[in-house]
mmCIF file of C-alpha atoms and ligand atoms in Angstrom:
data_model
loop_
_atom_site.group_PDB
_atom_site.id
_atom_site.type_symbol
_atom_site.label_atom_id
_atom_site.label_comp_id
_atom_site.label_asym_id
_atom_site.label_seq_id
_atom_site.Cartn_x
_atom_site.Cartn_y
_atom_site.Cartn_z
ATOM 1 C CA MET A 27 -189.523 -43.510 -61.088
ATOM 2 C CA ASP A 28 -186.317 -42.446 -59.606
ATOM 3 C CA LYS A 29 -184.920 -44.298 -56.764
ATOM 4 C CA ARG A 30 -182.115 -41.770 -55.968
ATOM 5 C CA PRO A 31 -182.334 -40.120 -52.607
ATOM 6 C CA ILE A 32 -183.414 -36.781 -51.629
ATOM 7 C CA GLY A 33 -180.676 -34.569 -50.101
ATOM 8 C CA VAL A 34 -181.798 -32.536 -47.016
ATOM 9 C CA PHE A 35 -179.622 -29.821 -45.640
ATOM 10 C CA ASP A 36 -179.511 -27.770 -42.473
ATOM 11 C CA SER A 37 -177.037 -26.122 -40.021
ATOM 12 C CA GLY A 38 -178.174 -28.757 -37.411
ATOM 13 C CA VAL A 39 -181.150 -30.524 -35.911
ATOM 14 C CA GLY A 40 -183.772 -28.136 -37.253
ATOM 15 C CA GLY A 41 -183.831 -29.865 -40.627
ATOM 16 C CA ILE A 42 -184.820 -33.009 -38.885
ATOM 17 C CA ALA A 43 -188.202 -31.293 -38.196
ATOM 18 C CA VAL A 44 -188.394 -31.018 -42.022
ATOM 19 C CA PHE A 45 -187.122 -34.474 -42.580
ATOM 20 C CA ARG A 46 -190.005 -35.849 -40.368
ATOM 21 C CA GLU A 47 -192.530 -34.000 -42.592
ATOM 22 C CA ILE A 48 -190.968 -35.143 -45.818
ATOM 23 C CA ILE A 49 -191.262 -38.808 -44.907
ATOM 24 C CA LYS A 50 -194.863 -38.217 -43.694
ATOM 25 C CA TYR A 51 -195.764 -36.955 -47.177
ATOM 26 C CA ASN A 52 -193.249 -38.724 -49.218
ATOM 27 C CA PRO A 53 -192.958 -42.134 -47.399
ATOM 28 C CA ASN A 54 -191.276 -44.047 -50.218
ATOM 29 C CA GLU A 55 -188.430 -41.641 -50.695
ATOM 30 C CA ASN A 56 -184.918 -42.446 -49.559
ATOM 31 C CA ILE A 57 -183.092 -39.529 -47.713
ATOM 32 C CA VAL A 58 -179.620 -38.342 -47.098
ATOM 33 C CA TYR A 59 -179.516 -35.563 -44.296
ATOM 34 C CA LEU A 60 -176.706 -33.417 -43.662
ATOM 35 C CA GLY A 61 -176.470 -31.185 -40.503
ATOM 36 C CA ASP A 62 -173.519 -28.753 -40.657
ATOM 37 C CA THR A 63 -173.010 -28.754 -36.949
ATOM 38 C CA LYS A 64 -169.327 -27.748 -37.289
ATOM 39 C CA SER A 65 -170.557 -24.285 -38.557
ATOM 40 C CA PHE A 66 -173.767 -23.967 -36.428
ATOM 41 C CA PRO A 67 -175.246 -21.295 -35.950
ATOM 42 C CA TYR A 68 -175.828 -19.896 -39.403
ATOM 43 C CA GLY A 69 -178.210 -17.254 -37.999
ATOM 44 C CA SER A 70 -175.454 -14.963 -36.792
ATOM 45 C CA LYS A 71 -173.305 -15.333 -39.987
ATOM 46 C CA SER A 72 -172.803 -13.021 -42.948
ATOM 47 C CA LYS A 73 -174.561 -13.745 -46.257
ATOM 48 C CA GLU A 74 -171.114 -14.531 -47.896
ATOM 49 C CA SER A 75 -170.458 -17.289 -45.331
ATOM 50 C CA ILE A 76 -174.030 -18.670 -45.555
ATOM 51 C CA VAL A 77 -173.510 -18.956 -49.461
ATOM 52 C CA GLU A 78 -170.285 -20.673 -48.972
ATOM 53 C CA LEU A 79 -171.362 -23.127 -46.450
ATOM 54 C CA THR A 80 -174.563 -23.942 -48.417
ATOM 55 C CA LYS A 81 -172.471 -24.538 -51.564
ATOM 56 C CA LYS A 82 -170.389 -26.981 -49.491
ATOM 57 C CA GLY A 83 -173.505 -28.768 -48.234
ATOM 58 C CA ILE A 84 -175.035 -29.139 -51.658
ATOM 59 C CA GLU A 85 -171.823 -30.589 -53.013
ATOM 60 C CA PHE A 86 -171.671 -33.102 -50.330
ATOM 61 C CA LEU A 87 -175.146 -34.243 -51.047
ATOM 62 C CA ILE A 88 -174.523 -34.320 -54.802
ATOM 63 C CA ASN A 89 -171.719 -36.532 -54.246
ATOM 64 C CA LYS A 90 -174.043 -38.815 -52.456
ATOM 65 C CA GLY A 91 -176.058 -39.165 -55.576
ATOM 66 C CA VAL A 92 -179.115 -37.299 -54.667
ATOM 67 C CA LYS A 93 -181.880 -36.326 -57.178
ATOM 68 C CA GLN A 94 -183.094 -33.312 -55.382
ATOM 69 C CA ILE A 95 -181.901 -30.873 -52.745
ATOM 70 C CA VAL A 96 -184.110 -29.561 -49.963
ATOM 71 C CA ILE A 97 -182.645 -26.555 -48.114
ATOM 72 C CA ALA A 98 -184.218 -27.254 -44.743
ATOM 73 C CA CYS A 99 -182.944 -24.091 -43.299
ATOM 74 C CA GLY A 100 -184.558 -20.709 -43.194
ATOM 75 C CA THR A 101 -181.319 -18.799 -42.881
ATOM 76 C CA ALA A 102 -179.706 -20.618 -45.997
ATOM 77 C CA THR A 103 -183.066 -20.335 -47.932
ATOM 78 C CA SER A 104 -183.251 -16.579 -47.349
ATOM 79 C CA GLN A 105 -179.600 -15.794 -48.195
ATOM 80 C CA ALA A 106 -178.278 -18.531 -50.463
ATOM 81 C CA LEU A 107 -181.059 -20.098 -52.384
ATOM 82 C CA ASP A 108 -181.111 -17.787 -55.313
ATOM 83 C CA GLU A 109 -177.338 -18.089 -55.629
ATOM 84 C CA VAL A 110 -177.064 -21.925 -55.480
ATOM 85 C CA LYS A 111 -179.990 -22.419 -57.746
ATOM 86 C CA LYS A 112 -177.893 -20.678 -60.558
ATOM 87 C CA LEU A 113 -174.751 -22.858 -59.821
ATOM 88 C CA TYR A 114 -176.184 -26.434 -59.750
ATOM 89 C CA ASN A 115 -177.892 -28.514 -62.343
ATOM 90 C CA ILE A 116 -180.282 -30.162 -59.794
ATOM 91 C CA PRO A 117 -183.674 -29.122 -58.357
ATOM 92 C CA ILE A 118 -183.288 -27.186 -55.216
ATOM 93 C CA ILE A 119 -186.229 -26.023 -52.953
ATOM 94 C CA GLY A 120 -186.211 -23.795 -49.864
ATOM 95 C CA ILE A 121 -188.822 -23.114 -47.298
ATOM 96 C CA ILE A 122 -190.107 -19.837 -48.310
ATOM 97 C CA ASN A 123 -191.909 -19.992 -51.668
ATOM 98 C CA SER A 124 -194.293 -22.858 -50.878
ATOM 99 C CA THR A 125 -195.269 -21.084 -47.493
ATOM 100 C CA VAL A 126 -195.867 -17.699 -49.242
ATOM 101 C CA GLU A 127 -198.174 -19.511 -51.730
ATOM 102 C CA TYR A 128 -200.060 -21.044 -48.833
ATOM 103 C CA ILE A 129 -200.471 -17.605 -47.307
ATOM 104 C CA GLU A 130 -201.729 -16.198 -50.479
ATOM 105 C CA GLN A 131 -204.216 -18.937 -51.068
ATOM 106 C CA LYS A 132 -205.577 -18.511 -47.632
ATOM 107 C CA ASN A 133 -205.887 -14.815 -48.173
ATOM 108 C CA MET A 134 -203.930 -13.870 -44.972
ATOM 109 C CA LYS A 135 -202.719 -10.338 -44.758
ATOM 110 C CA ASN A 136 -201.679 -9.898 -41.198
ATOM 111 C CA VAL A 137 -198.618 -12.220 -40.733
ATOM 112 C CA GLY A 138 -195.856 -12.528 -38.112
ATOM 113 C CA VAL A 139 -192.543 -14.091 -38.878
ATOM 114 C CA MET A 140 -190.075 -15.576 -36.292
ATOM 115 C CA ALA A 141 -186.737 -16.331 -37.626
ATOM 116 C CA THR A 142 -183.035 -16.042 -36.957
ATOM 117 C CA ALA A 143 -181.218 -12.646 -37.075
ATOM 118 C CA GLY A 144 -179.747 -13.388 -40.421
ATOM 119 C CA THR A 145 -183.134 -14.260 -41.907
ATOM 120 C CA ILE A 146 -184.887 -11.255 -40.500
ATOM 121 C CA ARG A 147 -181.964 -8.967 -41.669
ATOM 122 C CA SER A 148 -182.304 -10.324 -45.250
ATOM 123 C CA ASN A 149 -185.956 -9.379 -45.265
ATOM 124 C CA ALA A 150 -186.571 -12.468 -47.473
ATOM 125 C CA TRP A 151 -190.004 -13.287 -45.971
ATOM 126 C CA LYS A 152 -191.285 -9.733 -46.054
ATOM 127 C CA ASN A 153 -190.156 -9.169 -49.701
ATOM 128 C CA SER A 154 -191.652 -12.413 -50.862
ATOM 129 C CA ILE A 155 -194.912 -11.929 -48.967
ATOM 130 C CA LEU A 156 -195.384 -8.235 -50.317
ATOM 131 C CA GLN A 157 -194.490 -9.535 -53.750
ATOM 132 C CA LYS A 158 -197.628 -11.749 -53.790
ATOM 133 C CA ILE A 159 -199.849 -9.711 -51.345
ATOM 134 C CA PRO A 160 -198.788 -6.153 -51.734
ATOM 135 C CA ASP A 161 -201.219 -4.915 -48.928
ATOM 136 C CA ALA A 162 -200.036 -7.434 -46.453
ATOM 137 C CA ASN A 163 -198.748 -6.236 -42.950
ATOM 138 C CA VAL A 164 -195.626 -8.309 -41.963
ATOM 139 C CA ILE A 165 -194.348 -8.171 -38.501
ATOM 140 C CA ASN A 166 -190.627 -9.586 -38.207
ATOM 141 C CA LYS A 167 -189.125 -10.916 -35.029
ATOM 142 C CA ALA A 168 -185.590 -12.080 -34.798
ATOM 143 C CA CYS A 169 -185.173 -14.784 -32.153
ATOM 144 C CA ALA A 170 -181.483 -15.423 -31.840
ATOM 145 C CA LEU A 171 -181.478 -17.731 -28.845
ATOM 146 C CA LEU A 172 -183.977 -20.299 -30.026
ATOM 147 C CA ALA A 173 -181.959 -22.287 -32.399
ATOM 148 C CA PRO A 174 -179.155 -22.775 -29.961
ATOM 149 C CA MET A 175 -181.688 -23.796 -27.339
ATOM 150 C CA ALA A 176 -183.182 -26.273 -29.635
ATOM 151 C CA GLU A 177 -179.784 -27.819 -30.344
ATOM 152 C CA GLU A 178 -179.193 -28.074 -26.540
ATOM 153 C CA GLY A 179 -182.399 -29.853 -26.186
ATOM 154 C CA TRP A 180 -184.039 -27.114 -24.211
ATOM 155 C CA ILE A 181 -187.334 -27.274 -25.866
ATOM 156 C CA ASP A 182 -189.824 -27.771 -23.162
ATOM 157 C CA ASN A 183 -188.343 -26.462 -19.917
ATOM 158 C CA GLU A 184 -189.098 -23.271 -18.014
ATOM 159 C CA ILE A 185 -186.167 -21.342 -19.787
ATOM 160 C CA ALA A 186 -187.887 -22.305 -23.093
ATOM 161 C CA VAL A 187 -191.288 -20.928 -21.929
ATOM 162 C CA LEU A 188 -189.846 -17.680 -20.573
ATOM 163 C CA THR A 189 -187.739 -17.037 -23.572
ATOM 164 C CA ILE A 190 -190.619 -17.519 -26.014
ATOM 165 C CA LYS A 191 -192.876 -15.414 -23.846
ATOM 166 C CA GLU A 192 -190.204 -12.664 -24.147
ATOM 167 C CA TYR A 193 -189.930 -13.073 -28.116
ATOM 168 C CA LEU A 194 -193.634 -13.134 -28.448
ATOM 169 C CA LYS A 195 -194.278 -9.839 -26.725
ATOM 170 C CA ASP A 196 -193.980 -8.002 -29.971
ATOM 171 C CA LEU A 197 -196.208 -10.365 -31.805
ATOM 172 C CA LYS A 198 -198.914 -10.848 -29.326
ATOM 173 C CA ASP A 199 -202.197 -8.936 -29.492
ATOM 174 C CA LYS A 200 -201.477 -7.809 -33.189
ATOM 175 C CA ASN A 201 -204.464 -9.618 -34.698
ATOM 176 C CA LEU A 202 -202.097 -11.966 -36.493
ATOM 177 C CA GLN A 203 -203.832 -14.403 -38.904
ATOM 178 C CA ALA A 204 -200.591 -16.501 -39.315
ATOM 179 C CA LEU A 205 -197.244 -16.798 -37.454
ATOM 180 C CA ILE A 206 -194.538 -18.216 -39.691
ATOM 181 C CA LEU A 207 -191.916 -20.381 -37.889
ATOM 182 C CA GLY A 208 -189.361 -19.042 -40.324
ATOM 183 C CA CYS A 209 -186.488 -21.058 -38.809
ATOM 184 C CA THR A 210 -186.758 -24.832 -39.027
ATOM 185 C CA HIS A 211 -185.673 -25.402 -35.408
ATOM 186 C CA TYR A 212 -188.752 -23.537 -34.189
ATOM 187 C CA PRO A 213 -191.315 -26.278 -34.685
ATOM 188 C CA LEU A 214 -189.648 -27.885 -31.687
ATOM 189 C CA PHE A 215 -191.279 -25.073 -29.653
ATOM 190 C CA LYS A 216 -194.511 -25.170 -31.390
ATOM 191 C CA LYS A 217 -196.493 -26.344 -28.379
ATOM 192 C CA ILE A 218 -195.113 -23.475 -26.046
ATOM 193 C CA ILE A 219 -195.743 -20.906 -28.960
ATOM 194 C CA LYS A 220 -199.384 -22.101 -29.358
ATOM 195 C CA ASN A 221 -200.084 -21.863 -25.652
ATOM 196 C CA GLU A 222 -198.913 -18.198 -25.646
ATOM 197 C CA LEU A 223 -201.097 -17.022 -28.639
ATOM 198 C CA GLN A 224 -204.816 -16.727 -29.309
ATOM 199 C CA GLU A 225 -206.464 -19.919 -30.569
ATOM 200 C CA ASN A 226 -207.183 -18.538 -34.113
ATOM 201 C CA VAL A 227 -203.460 -17.689 -35.175
ATOM 202 C CA ASP A 228 -202.328 -20.292 -37.818
ATOM 203 C CA ILE A 229 -198.780 -21.306 -36.644
ATOM 204 C CA ILE A 230 -197.095 -22.465 -39.761
ATOM 205 C CA ASP A 231 -194.632 -25.174 -39.815
ATOM 206 C CA THR A 232 -192.810 -24.518 -43.137
ATOM 207 C CA GLY A 233 -191.600 -28.177 -43.293
ATOM 208 C CA GLU A 234 -195.079 -29.486 -43.627
ATOM 209 C CA ILE A 235 -196.012 -27.050 -46.571
ATOM 210 C CA LEU A 236 -192.621 -27.742 -48.187
ATOM 211 C CA SER A 237 -193.167 -31.468 -47.967
ATOM 212 C CA LYS A 238 -196.481 -31.242 -49.662
ATOM 213 C CA ALA A 239 -195.119 -28.978 -52.443
ATOM 214 C CA LEU A 240 -192.008 -31.341 -52.927
ATOM 215 C CA LYS A 241 -194.459 -34.375 -53.401
ATOM 216 C CA LYS A 242 -196.256 -32.415 -56.294
ATOM 217 C CA GLU A 243 -192.950 -31.333 -57.770
ATOM 218 C CA LEU A 244 -191.476 -34.916 -57.729
ATOM 219 C CA ILE A 245 -194.678 -36.345 -59.394
ATOM 220 C CA GLN A 246 -194.551 -33.445 -62.014
ATOM 221 C CA ASN A 247 -190.969 -34.196 -62.875
ATOM 222 C CA SER A 248 -191.617 -38.028 -62.853
ATOM 223 C CA MET A 249 -189.043 -38.250 -60.173
ATOM 224 C CA GLU A 250 -190.920 -39.897 -57.442
ATOM 225 C CA ASN A 251 -189.753 -43.272 -55.899
ATOM 226 C CA ASN A 252 -192.631 -45.907 -55.710
ATOM 227 C CA GLU A 253 -190.600 -48.501 -53.850
ATOM 228 C CA THR A 254 -191.322 -49.318 -50.234
ATOM 229 C CA GLU A 255 -188.728 -49.733 -47.593
ATOM 230 C CA PRO A 256 -187.008 -46.406 -47.860
ATOM 231 C CA LYS A 257 -183.328 -45.915 -46.623
ATOM 232 C CA TYR A 258 -182.375 -42.934 -44.554
ATOM 233 C CA GLU A 259 -178.846 -41.679 -43.828
ATOM 234 C CA ILE A 260 -177.809 -38.907 -41.438
ATOM 235 C CA TYR A 261 -174.406 -37.153 -41.626
ATOM 236 C CA LEU A 262 -173.182 -34.342 -39.458
ATOM 237 C CA THR A 263 -170.042 -32.239 -40.195
ATOM 238 C CA ASP A 264 -168.788 -32.570 -36.543
ATOM 239 C CA THR A 265 -169.252 -34.709 -33.568
ATOM 240 C CA GLU A 266 -172.864 -34.644 -32.218
ATOM 241 C CA THR A 267 -173.541 -33.369 -28.690
ATOM 242 C CA ASN A 268 -177.303 -33.387 -28.235
ATOM 243 C CA PHE A 269 -178.227 -34.023 -31.742
ATOM 244 C CA LYS A 270 -179.082 -37.559 -31.349
ATOM 245 C CA ASN A 271 -181.477 -36.850 -28.312
ATOM 246 C CA VAL A 272 -183.376 -34.156 -30.013
ATOM 247 C CA ALA A 273 -183.463 -35.787 -33.398
ATOM 248 C CA SER A 274 -184.749 -39.070 -31.918
ATOM 249 C CA LYS A 275 -187.693 -37.188 -30.254
ATOM 250 C CA LEU A 276 -188.632 -36.015 -33.925
ATOM 251 C CA LEU A 277 -187.944 -39.160 -35.813
ATOM 252 C CA GLY A 278 -188.818 -41.819 -33.433
ATOM 253 C CA ASN A 279 -188.203 -45.311 -35.008
ATOM 254 C CA ASN A 280 -186.852 -43.761 -38.047
ATOM 255 C CA MET A 281 -183.727 -42.356 -36.292
ATOM 256 C CA GLN A 282 -180.535 -43.568 -37.804
ATOM 257 C CA GLU A 283 -177.060 -43.987 -36.749
ATOM 258 C CA ILE A 284 -175.184 -40.636 -37.061
ATOM 259 C CA LYS A 285 -172.080 -40.615 -39.490
ATOM 260 C CA LEU A 286 -169.562 -38.098 -39.625
ATOM 261 C CA ALA A 287 -169.294 -36.238 -43.071
ATOM 262 C CA LYS A 288 -165.914 -36.461 -44.467
ATOM 263 C CA GLU A 289 -164.896 -33.607 -46.695
HETATM 264 N N1 DGL B 20 -182.397 -24.016 -38.931
HETATM 265 C C1 DGL B 20 -181.759 -22.924 -39.336
HETATM 266 C C2 DGL B 20 -182.876 -21.987 -39.907
HETATM 267 O O1 DGL B 20 -183.932 -22.410 -40.367
HETATM 268 C C3 DGL B 20 -180.909 -22.067 -38.717
HETATM 269 C C4 DGL B 20 -180.386 -22.159 -37.261
HETATM 270 C C5 DGL B 20 -179.016 -21.442 -37.190
HETATM 271 O O2 DGL B 20 -178.103 -22.138 -37.715
HETATM 272 O O3 DGL B 20 -178.850 -20.465 -36.714
HETATM 273 O O4 DGL B 20 -182.629 -20.747 -39.983
#
């Protein structure tokens, strides 16, 4: 048993959608969350910048005494995970591997990926899928506006519907078996996305799959916490604007007071 918290990291509120899934599948775990709102958005930044920002985030969480890091950000997973894994002596997981394993298990070969421009440019999803399923057909779609809209809380208005319709034009009627929400901000739009696609497309929330994998990993490493009454802490690197509103919709009663992360 290991009572230390799990550190969860994202550029903003998207990782809160992962946080929600982590506590669903790992209800006894303590969590420290860091949203790097000062540097949001990550999706338009270079790989070098993403690696530097991810290192800073991980170091903040390590200083909070966490036992495990979850990179709850598709952009940081796609461009920084391999680098930071080499640098820190702590288990670190991102959102890609467990999802690709899920796709392989389900024998899905026609897969769409919606993600930030940086994630799509890195080709991380496509490469990881093709490594496991060489004959897969992967259709990428960069959706630069969605993460900023989620931060703004525009997740269920007319503009959100129109924007999603526009992005889905390239993914519709392609016989997709699965559509990966490759940015952790996108589950906030899941309802709208679902309405726009055929019934049988599996819309994959990477946070849910990651959270199940995390549970397995914690048990395997004898690192799970069996105590009840978990504690949650939420830090941001800059003042919040709409973070609290959006995060409260996801976390409900589990929402915490937001603290400012001091360097
Ligand atoms: N939530 C992040 C992701 O999963 C990034 C959004 C951003 O900072 O651009 O990619």
